[in-house]
Amino acid sequence: MTTAVCPGSFDPITLGHLDVVRRAASLFDEVVVGVAQNSSKKALLPADVRVELARAALARLDGVRVQVIPGLLADFVREVGAVAVVKGLRGGADFDAEAPMALMNRHLTGVETVFVIGDTALAHIASSLVKDVARFGGEIDDLVPPGVSMAVRDALGAGPAGGGST
């Protein structure tokens, strides 16, 4: 059985993330979606909420499970017995950001990173942009799986109807 880890902060999980996980699931027997805490960012959603939202969004996908990455991705990869790390790319800037991490993870674990080109129809969707749109009262339901927009609005204090600051 081949296992891959699809890591990210998933703050929040988006339709672009789902696309990458679906593609990874077609390549590997098992995909572990690893919800990480990015030390360079302050998360909007707590890790347990991000895990539950990801589990709900991916529940119908066979061979996919969601876990928290408690520390280094390299340690997590070893722990779950993964043969690869899968990362989605929207464009060249993503590759520039991901390449050094892929090289470091290979150095630490010997595990290769597989880059999956995301659906171009979703290339404009990034968690940071989703949060920005929601923060200013914009609609995000068409950018995220069901239930995620409510969690984002609640975390922002905007309530069910959106709205942002006054």
Coordinates of N, CA, C and O in Angstrom, one line a residue:
M1 N 0.9 -1.2 0.0 CA 0.0 0.0 0.0 C 0.9 1.2 0.0 O 1.8 1.4 0.8
T2 N 0.6 2.2 -0.9 CA 1.4 3.4 -1.0 C 0.6 4.5 -0.3 O -0.6 4.7 -0.5
T3 N 1.3 5.2 0.6 CA 0.7 6.3 1.3 C 1.4 7.6 1.0 O 2.6 7.7 0.9
A4 N 0.6 8.7 0.8 CA 1.2 10.0 0.6 C 0.6 10.9 1.6 O -0.5 10.7 2.1
V5 N 1.3 12.0 1.9 CA 0.9 13.0 2.8 C 0.6 14.3 2.0 O 1.4 14.7 1.2
C6 N -0.6 14.8 2.2 CA -0.9 16.1 1.5 C -1.0 17.1 2.7 O -2.1 17.2 3.3
P7 N 0.1 17.9 2.9 CA 0.1 18.8 4.1 C -0.4 20.2 3.7 O -0.3 20.6 2.6
G8 N -0.8 20.9 4.7 CA -1.2 22.3 4.6 C -1.8 22.8 5.9 O -2.1 22.1 6.8
S9 N -1.9 24.1 5.9 CA -2.6 24.7 7.1 C -4.1 24.6 7.0 O -4.8 24.6 8.0
F10 N -4.6 24.6 5.7 CA -6.0 24.5 5.5 C -6.8 25.4 6.3 O -7.8 25.1 7.0
D11 N -6.4 26.7 6.3 CA -7.0 27.8 7.1 C -7.7 28.8 6.3 O -7.1 29.9 6.2
P12 N -8.8 28.5 5.7 CA -9.6 27.3 5.7 C -9.4 26.4 4.5 O -8.7 26.8 3.6
I13 N -9.9 25.2 4.6 CA -9.9 24.3 3.4 C -10.7 24.9 2.3 O -11.8 25.5 2.6
T14 N -10.2 24.8 1.1 CA -10.9 25.4 -0.1 C -11.2 24.4 -1.1 O -10.7 23.2 -1.0
L15 N -11.9 24.8 -2.2 CA -12.2 23.9 -3.3 C -10.9 23.5 -4.0 O -10.8 22.4 -4.5
G16 N -9.9 24.4 -4.0 CA -8.6 24.1 -4.6 C -7.9 23.0 -3.8 O -7.3 22.1 -4.4
H17 N -8.0 23.0 -2.5 CA -7.4 21.9 -1.7 C -8.1 20.6 -2.0 O -7.4 19.6 -2.2
L18 N -9.4 20.6 -2.1 CA -10.2 19.4 -2.4 C -9.7 18.8 -3.8 O -9.6 17.6 -3.9
D19 N -9.5 19.7 -4.8 CA -9.1 19.2 -6.1 C -7.7 18.5 -6.0 O -7.6 17.4 -6.6
V20 N -6.8 19.1 -5.2 CA -5.5 18.5 -5.1 C -5.6 17.1 -4.4 O -4.9 16.1 -4.8
V21 N -6.4 17.0 -3.3 CA -6.5 15.8 -2.6 C -7.1 14.7 -3.5 O -6.7 13.6 -3.5
R22 N -8.2 15.1 -4.3 CA -8.8 14.1 -5.2 C -7.7 13.6 -6.2 O -7.7 12.4 -6.4
R23 N -6.9 14.5 -6.7 CA -5.9 14.0 -7.6 C -4.9 13.1 -7.0 O -4.5 12.1 -7.5
A24 N -4.5 13.5 -5.7 CA -3.5 12.6 -5.0 C -4.2 11.3 -4.7 O -3.5 10.2 -4.8
A25 N -5.4 11.2 -4.4 CA -6.1 10.0 -4.1 C -6.2 9.0 -5.3 O -6.3 7.8 -5.2
S26 N -6.1 9.6 -6.5 CA -6.1 8.8 -7.7 C -4.7 8.2 -8.0 O -4.5 7.3 -8.8
L27 N -3.7 8.7 -7.3 CA -2.3 8.3 -7.5 C -1.7 7.4 -6.5 O -0.8 6.6 -6.7
F28 N -2.3 7.4 -5.3 CA -1.8 6.7 -4.1 C -3.0 5.9 -3.5 O -4.1 6.3 -3.6
D29 N -2.6 4.8 -2.8 CA -3.6 4.0 -2.1 C -4.3 4.7 -1.0 O -5.5 4.6 -0.7
E30 N -3.5 5.5 -0.3 CA -4.0 6.2 0.9 C -3.4 7.6 0.9 O -2.2 7.8 0.6
V31 N -4.2 8.6 1.2 CA -3.7 10.0 1.3 C -4.0 10.5 2.7 O -5.2 10.4 3.2
V32 N -3.0 10.9 3.4 CA -3.2 11.5 4.8 C -3.1 13.0 4.6 O -2.1 13.5 4.2
V33 N -4.2 13.7 4.8 CA -4.3 15.1 4.8 C -3.8 15.6 6.1 O -4.4 15.3 7.1
G34 N -2.6 16.2 6.1 CA -2.0 16.6 7.3 C -2.2 18.1 7.6 O -1.8 19.0 6.8
V35 N -3.0 18.4 8.7 CA -3.3 19.8 9.0 C -2.2 20.3 9.9 O -2.0 19.8 11.0
A36 N -1.4 21.3 9.4 CA -0.2 21.8 10.1 C -0.5 23.2 10.6 O -1.4 23.9 10.2
Q37 N 0.3 23.5 11.6 CA 0.3 24.8 12.2 C 1.6 25.5 11.5 O 2.7 25.1 11.8
N38 N 1.3 26.5 10.7 CA 2.4 27.2 10.1 C 2.9 28.3 11.1 O 2.2 29.2 11.5
S39 N 4.2 28.1 11.5 CA 4.8 28.9 12.5 C 4.9 30.4 12.0 O 5.1 31.3 12.9
S40 N 4.9 30.6 10.7 CA 5.0 32.0 10.2 C 3.7 32.7 10.1 O 3.6 33.9 9.7
K41 N 2.6 32.0 10.4 CA 1.2 32.6 10.2 C 0.4 32.4 11.5 O 0.6 31.4 12.2
K42 N -0.5 33.3 11.8 CA -1.4 33.1 12.9 C -2.7 32.6 12.2 O -3.3 33.3 11.4
A43 N -3.1 31.4 12.6 CA -4.3 30.8 12.1 C -5.6 31.5 12.5 O -5.7 32.0 13.6
L44 N -6.5 31.6 11.6 CA -7.9 32.2 11.9 C -8.6 31.1 12.7 O -9.3 31.4 13.7
L45 N -8.6 29.9 12.2 CA -9.3 28.7 12.7 C -8.4 27.9 13.6 O -7.3 27.5 13.1
P46 N -8.9 27.4 14.8 CA -8.0 26.5 15.6 C -7.8 25.2 14.8 O -8.7 24.8 14.0
A47 N -6.8 24.5 15.1 CA -6.4 23.2 14.4 C -7.6 22.2 14.5 O -7.9 21.6 13.5
D48 N -8.2 22.1 15.6 CA -9.3 21.1 15.7 C -10.5 21.4 14.8 O -11.1 20.5 14.2
V49 N -10.8 22.7 14.6 CA -11.8 23.1 13.7 C -11.4 22.8 12.2 O -12.2 22.3 11.4
R50 N -10.1 23.1 11.9 CA -9.6 22.9 10.6 C -9.7 21.4 10.3 O -10.0 21.0 9.1
V51 N -9.4 20.5 11.2 CA -9.4 19.1 11.0 C -10.8 18.6 10.8 O -11.1 17.9 9.9
E52 N -11.8 19.1 11.6 CA -13.2 18.7 11.4 C -13.8 19.2 10.1 O -14.5 18.4 9.5
L53 N -13.4 20.4 9.7 CA -13.9 20.9 8.4 C -13.3 20.1 7.3 O -14.0 19.7 6.3
A54 N -12.1 19.7 7.4 CA -11.4 18.9 6.3 C -12.0 17.5 6.3 O -12.3 16.9 5.2
R55 N -12.3 16.9 7.5 CA -12.9 15.6 7.5 C -14.3 15.6 6.9 O -14.6 14.7 6.1
A56 N -15.1 16.6 7.2 CA -16.4 16.7 6.6 C -16.3 16.9 5.1 O -17.1 16.2 4.3
A57 N -15.4 17.7 4.6 CA -15.3 18.0 3.2 C -14.8 16.7 2.4 O -15.1 16.6 1.2
L58 N -14.0 15.9 3.1 CA -13.3 14.8 2.4 C -14.0 13.4 2.7 O -13.5 12.4 2.3
A59 N -15.1 13.4 3.5 CA -15.7 12.2 4.0 C -16.0 11.2 2.9 O -16.0 10.0 3.1
R60 N -16.4 11.6 1.8 CA -16.9 10.7 0.7 C -15.7 10.2 -0.2 O -15.9 9.4 -1.1
L61 N -14.5 10.6 0.1 CA -13.4 10.2 -0.7 C -12.7 9.0 -0.1 O -12.1 9.1 1.0
D62 N -12.7 7.9 -0.8 CA -12.1 6.7 -0.2 C -10.6 6.8 -0.1 O -9.9 7.4 -1.0
G63 N -10.0 6.2 0.9 CA -8.6 6.2 1.1 C -8.0 7.5 1.6 O -6.8 7.7 1.5
V64 N -8.8 8.4 2.1 CA -8.3 9.7 2.6 C -8.7 9.8 4.0 O -9.8 9.5 4.5
R65 N -7.7 10.2 4.8 CA -7.9 10.5 6.2 C -7.2 11.8 6.6 O -6.3 12.2 5.9
V66 N -7.7 12.4 7.7 CA -7.2 13.7 8.1 C -6.6 13.6 9.5 O -7.2 13.0 10.4
Q67 N -5.4 14.2 9.7 CA -4.7 14.2 11.0 C -4.0 15.5 11.2 O -3.6 16.1 10.2
V68 N -3.8 15.8 12.4 CA -2.9 17.0 12.7 C -1.5 16.6 12.6 O -1.1 15.5 13.0
I69 N -0.7 17.5 12.0 CA 0.8 17.3 12.0 C 1.3 18.0 13.3 O 1.2 19.3 13.3
P70 N 1.7 17.3 14.3 CA 2.1 17.9 15.5 C 3.4 18.6 15.6 O 3.7 19.4 16.5
G71 N 4.3 18.4 14.6 CA 5.6 19.0 14.6 C 6.1 19.2 13.1 O 5.4 19.6 12.3
L72 N 7.3 18.7 12.9 CA 7.9 18.7 11.6 C 7.2 17.8 10.6 O 6.9 16.6 11.0
L73 N 7.0 18.2 9.4 CA 6.4 17.4 8.4 C 7.3 16.1 8.2 O 6.7 15.0 8.0
A74 N 8.6 16.3 8.2 CA 9.5 15.1 8.0 C 9.2 14.0 9.0 O 9.2 12.8 8.7
D75 N 9.0 14.4 10.3 CA 8.7 13.4 11.3 C 7.3 12.7 11.0 O 7.1 11.5 11.2
F76 N 6.3 13.5 10.6 CA 5.0 13.0 10.4 C 5.0 12.1 9.2 O 4.4 11.0 9.2
V77 N 5.8 12.4 8.2 CA 5.9 11.5 7.0 C 6.4 10.1 7.4 O 5.9 9.1 7.0
R78 N 7.4 10.1 8.2 CA 8.0 8.9 8.7 C 6.9 8.1 9.6 O 6.8 6.9 9.4
E79 N 6.2 8.9 10.4 CA 5.3 8.3 11.3 C 4.2 7.5 10.6 O 3.7 6.4 11.0
V80 N 3.7 8.1 9.5 CA 2.6 7.5 8.8 C 3.0 6.6 7.7 O 2.2 5.9 7.0
G81 N 4.4 6.5 7.5 CA 4.9 5.6 6.5 C 4.7 6.0 5.0 O 4.5 5.2 4.1
A82 N 4.7 7.3 4.8 CA 4.4 7.9 3.5 C 5.6 7.7 2.5 O 6.8 7.7 3.0
V83 N 5.3 7.4 1.3 CA 6.3 7.3 0.2 C 6.5 8.6 -0.5 O 7.4 8.8 -1.3
A84 N 5.5 9.6 -0.3 CA 5.6 10.9 -1.0 C 4.8 11.9 -0.2 O 3.9 11.6 0.6
V85 N 5.2 13.2 -0.5 CA 4.4 14.3 -0.1 C 3.8 14.9 -1.4 O 4.5 15.0 -2.4
V86 N 2.5 15.3 -1.3 CA 1.9 15.8 -2.5 C 1.5 17.3 -2.2 O 0.9 17.6 -1.1
K87 N 1.9 18.2 -3.1 CA 1.6 19.6 -2.9 C 1.0 20.1 -4.2 O 1.4 19.6 -5.3
G88 N 0.0 20.9 -4.1 CA -0.7 21.5 -5.3 C 0.0 22.8 -5.7 O 0.5 23.5 -4.9
L89 N 0.1 23.0 -7.0 CA 0.6 24.2 -7.5 C -0.4 24.9 -8.4 O -1.1 24.3 -9.2
R90 N -0.5 26.2 -8.2 CA -1.4 27.1 -9.0 C -0.6 27.8 -10.1 O -1.2 28.2 -11.1
G91 N 0.6 28.0 -9.8 CA 1.5 28.7 -10.8 C 2.9 28.8 -10.3 O 3.3 28.1 -9.4
G92 N 3.7 29.5 -11.0 CA 5.2 29.6 -10.8 C 5.5 30.0 -9.4 O 6.5 29.6 -8.8
A93 N 4.8 31.0 -8.9 CA 5.1 31.5 -7.5 C 5.0 30.4 -6.5 O 5.8 30.3 -5.6
D94 N 4.0 29.5 -6.7 CA 3.8 28.4 -5.8 C 5.0 27.5 -5.8 O 5.5 27.0 -4.8
F95 N 5.5 27.2 -7.1 CA 6.7 26.4 -7.2 C 7.9 27.0 -6.5 O 8.6 26.3 -5.8
D96 N 8.1 28.3 -6.7 CA 9.2 28.9 -6.1 C 9.2 28.8 -4.5 O 10.2 28.7 -3.9
A97 N 8.0 28.9 -4.0 CA 7.8 28.8 -2.5 C 8.0 27.3 -2.1 O 8.5 27.1 -1.0
E98 N 7.5 26.4 -2.9 CA 7.5 25.0 -2.4 C 8.8 24.2 -2.7 O 9.1 23.3 -2.0
A99 N 9.5 24.6 -3.7 CA 10.8 23.9 -4.0 C 11.7 23.7 -2.9 O 12.2 22.6 -2.6
P100 N 12.1 24.8 -2.2 CA 13.0 24.7 -1.1 C 12.5 23.7 0.0 O 13.3 23.0 0.6
M101 N 11.2 23.8 0.3 CA 10.6 22.9 1.3 C 10.7 21.4 0.8 O 11.0 20.5 1.6
A102 N 10.4 21.2 -0.5 CA 10.5 19.9 -1.0 C 12.0 19.3 -0.9 O 12.2 18.2 -0.5
L103 N 12.9 20.2 -1.2 CA 14.3 19.7 -1.1 C 14.7 19.5 0.4 O 15.4 18.5 0.7
M104 N 14.2 20.3 1.3 CA 14.5 20.0 2.7 C 13.9 18.8 3.2 O 14.5 18.0 3.9
N105 N 12.6 18.5 2.8 CA 12.0 17.3 3.2 C 12.6 16.1 2.7 O 12.8 15.1 3.3
R106 N 13.1 16.2 1.4 CA 13.8 15.0 0.8 C 15.2 14.8 1.6 O 15.5 13.7 1.9
H107 N 15.8 15.9 1.9 CA 17.1 15.8 2.7 C 16.8 15.1 4.1 O 17.6 14.3 4.5
L108 N 15.7 15.5 4.7 CA 15.5 15.0 6.1 C 14.9 13.5 6.0 O 15.1 12.8 7.0
T109 N 14.2 13.2 5.0 CA 13.4 11.9 5.0 C 13.8 11.0 3.8 O 13.4 9.8 3.9
G110 N 14.3 11.5 2.8 CA 14.5 10.7 1.5 C 13.2 10.6 0.7 O 13.2 10.0 -0.3
V111 N 12.1 11.2 1.2 CA 10.8 11.1 0.6 C 10.7 12.3 -0.4 O 11.0 13.4 -0.1
E112 N 10.2 11.9 -1.6 CA 10.1 12.9 -2.7 C 8.8 13.7 -2.5 O 7.8 13.2 -2.0
T113 N 8.7 14.9 -3.0 CA 7.5 15.7 -3.1 C 7.0 15.6 -4.6 O 7.8 15.8 -5.5
V114 N 5.7 15.3 -4.7 CA 5.1 15.2 -6.0 C 4.2 16.5 -6.1 O 3.4 16.7 -5.3
F115 N 4.5 17.2 -7.2 CA 3.7 18.4 -7.4 C 2.5 18.1 -8.4 O 2.7 17.5 -9.4
V116 N 1.3 18.5 -8.0 CA 0.1 18.3 -8.8 C -0.3 19.7 -9.2 O -0.5 20.6 -8.4
I117 N -0.5 19.9 -10.5 CA -1.1 21.1 -11.0 C -2.6 21.1 -10.8 O -3.3 20.3 -11.2
G118 N -3.0 22.2 -10.1 CA -4.4 22.3 -9.7 C -5.3 22.7 -11.0 O -4.7 23.1 -12.0
D119 N -6.5 22.5 -10.8 CA -7.5 22.9 -11.9 C -7.4 24.4 -12.1 O -7.5 25.2 -11.2
T120 N -7.2 24.8 -13.4 CA -7.0 26.2 -13.6 C -8.3 27.0 -13.3 O -8.2 28.2 -13.0
A121 N -9.4 26.4 -13.2 CA -10.7 27.1 -12.9 C -10.7 27.4 -11.4 O -11.5 28.3 -11.0
L122 N -9.8 26.8 -10.6 CA -9.7 27.1 -9.2 C -8.4 27.8 -8.8 O -8.1 28.1 -7.6
A123 N -7.6 28.2 -9.8 CA -6.3 28.8 -9.5 C -6.3 30.1 -8.8 O -5.3 30.5 -8.1
H124 N -7.4 30.8 -8.8 CA -7.5 32.1 -8.0 C -7.9 31.9 -6.6 O -7.9 32.8 -5.8
I125 N -8.1 30.6 -6.2 CA -8.6 30.4 -4.8 C -7.4 30.1 -3.9 O -6.6 29.1 -4.1
A126 N -7.2 30.9 -2.9 CA -6.1 30.7 -1.9 C -6.8 31.0 -0.5 O -7.6 31.9 -0.4
S127 N -6.4 30.2 0.5 CA -7.0 30.5 1.8 C -6.9 31.9 2.3 O -7.8 32.5 2.8
S128 N -5.7 32.5 2.0 CA -5.5 33.9 2.4 C -6.5 34.8 1.8 O -7.0 35.8 2.4
L129 N -6.8 34.6 0.5 CA -7.7 35.5 -0.2 C -9.1 35.2 0.2 O -9.9 36.1 0.3
V130 N -9.4 33.9 0.5 CA -10.8 33.6 1.0 C -11.0 34.3 2.3 O -12.1 34.9 2.5
K131 N -10.0 34.3 3.2 CA -10.2 35.1 4.5 C -10.3 36.5 4.3 O -11.1 37.2 5.0
D132 N -9.6 37.1 3.3 CA -9.7 38.6 3.1 C -11.1 38.9 2.5 O -11.7 39.9 3.0
V133 N -11.6 38.1 1.6 CA -12.9 38.4 1.1 C -13.9 38.3 2.2 O -14.8 39.2 2.3
A134 N -13.9 37.3 3.0 CA -14.8 37.1 4.1 C -14.7 38.2 5.1 O -15.7 38.7 5.6
R135 N -13.5 38.7 5.4 CA -13.2 39.7 6.4 C -13.9 41.0 6.0 O -14.4 41.8 6.9
F136 N -14.1 41.2 4.7 CA -14.7 42.5 4.3 C -16.2 42.2 3.8 O -16.7 43.0 3.1
G137 N -16.8 41.1 4.2 CA -18.2 40.9 4.0 C -18.5 40.2 2.6 O -19.7 40.1 2.3
G138 N -17.5 39.8 1.9 CA -17.7 39.2 0.6 C -18.2 37.8 0.7 O -18.0 37.1 1.8
E139 N -18.8 37.3 -0.3 CA -19.3 35.9 -0.4 C -18.2 34.9 -0.7 O -17.5 35.1 -1.6
I140 N -18.1 33.9 0.1 CA -17.1 32.8 -0.1 C -17.7 31.4 -0.3 O -16.9 30.5 -0.5
D141 N -19.0 31.3 -0.3 CA -19.6 30.0 -0.4 C -19.2 29.2 -1.6 O -19.1 28.0 -1.6
D142 N -18.9 29.9 -2.7 CA -18.5 29.2 -4.0 C -17.0 29.0 -4.0 O -16.5 28.5 -5.0
L143 N -16.3 29.2 -3.0 CA -14.8 29.0 -2.9 C -14.4 27.9 -2.0 O -13.3 27.4 -2.0
V144 N -15.3 27.5 -1.1 CA -15.0 26.6 0.0 C -16.1 25.5 0.0 O -17.2 25.7 -0.4
P145 N -15.8 24.3 0.7 CA -16.8 23.3 0.8 C -17.9 23.7 1.8 O -17.7 24.7 2.5
P146 N -19.1 23.0 1.7 CA -20.2 23.4 2.6 C -19.7 23.4 4.1 O -19.0 22.6 4.5
G147 N -20.2 24.4 4.8 CA -20.0 24.5 6.2 C -18.8 25.4 6.5 O -18.6 25.9 7.7
V148 N -17.9 25.5 5.6 CA -16.6 26.3 5.9 C -16.9 27.8 6.0 O -16.3 28.4 6.8
S149 N -17.7 28.3 5.1 CA -18.0 29.7 5.1 C -18.6 30.2 6.5 O -18.2 31.2 7.0
M150 N -19.4 29.4 7.0 CA -20.0 29.7 8.4 C -18.9 29.7 9.4 O -18.9 30.6 10.3
A151 N -18.0 28.7 9.4 CA -17.0 28.7 10.4 C -16.0 29.9 10.2 O -15.6 30.5 11.3
V152 N -15.8 30.3 9.0 CA -14.9 31.5 8.8 C -15.6 32.7 9.3 O -15.0 33.5 10.0
R153 N -16.9 32.9 8.9 CA -17.6 34.1 9.4 C -17.7 34.1 10.9 O -17.5 35.2 11.5
D154 N -17.9 33.0 11.5 CA -18.0 32.9 13.0 C -16.6 33.3 13.6 O -16.6 34.1 14.6
A155 N -15.6 32.8 13.0 CA -14.2 33.1 13.6 C -13.9 34.6 13.4 O -13.2 35.2 14.2
L156 N -14.4 35.2 12.4 CA -14.2 36.6 12.1 C -15.2 37.5 12.9 O -15.1 38.7 12.9
G157 N -16.1 36.9 13.5 CA -17.2 37.6 14.3 C -18.2 38.3 13.4 O -18.9 39.2 13.8
A158 N -18.3 37.8 12.2 CA -19.2 38.4 11.2 C -20.6 37.8 11.2 O -21.5 38.3 10.7
G159 N -20.7 36.6 11.9 CA -22.1 36.0 12.0 C -22.5 35.3 10.7 O -21.8 35.4 9.7
P160 N -23.6 34.7 10.7 CA -24.1 33.9 9.5 C -24.3 34.7 8.3 O -24.2 34.2 7.2
A161 N -24.6 36.0 8.4 CA -25.0 36.7 7.2 C -23.8 37.4 6.6 O -23.9 38.1 5.6
G162 N -22.6 37.3 7.2 CA -21.4 38.0 6.6 C -21.5 39.4 7.2 O -22.1 39.7 8.2
G163 N -20.7 40.3 6.5 CA -20.9 41.7 6.9 C -19.6 42.4 7.3 O -19.4 43.5 7.0
G164 N -18.6 41.7 7.9 CA -17.4 42.3 8.3 C -17.6 43.5 9.2 O -18.5 43.6 10.0
S165 N -16.7 44.5 9.1 CA -16.7 45.6 10.0 C -17.7 46.7 9.6 O -18.0 46.8 8.4
T166 N -18.1 47.5 10.5 CA -19.0 48.6 10.1 C -18.3 49.9 10.1 O -17.3 50.1 10.7

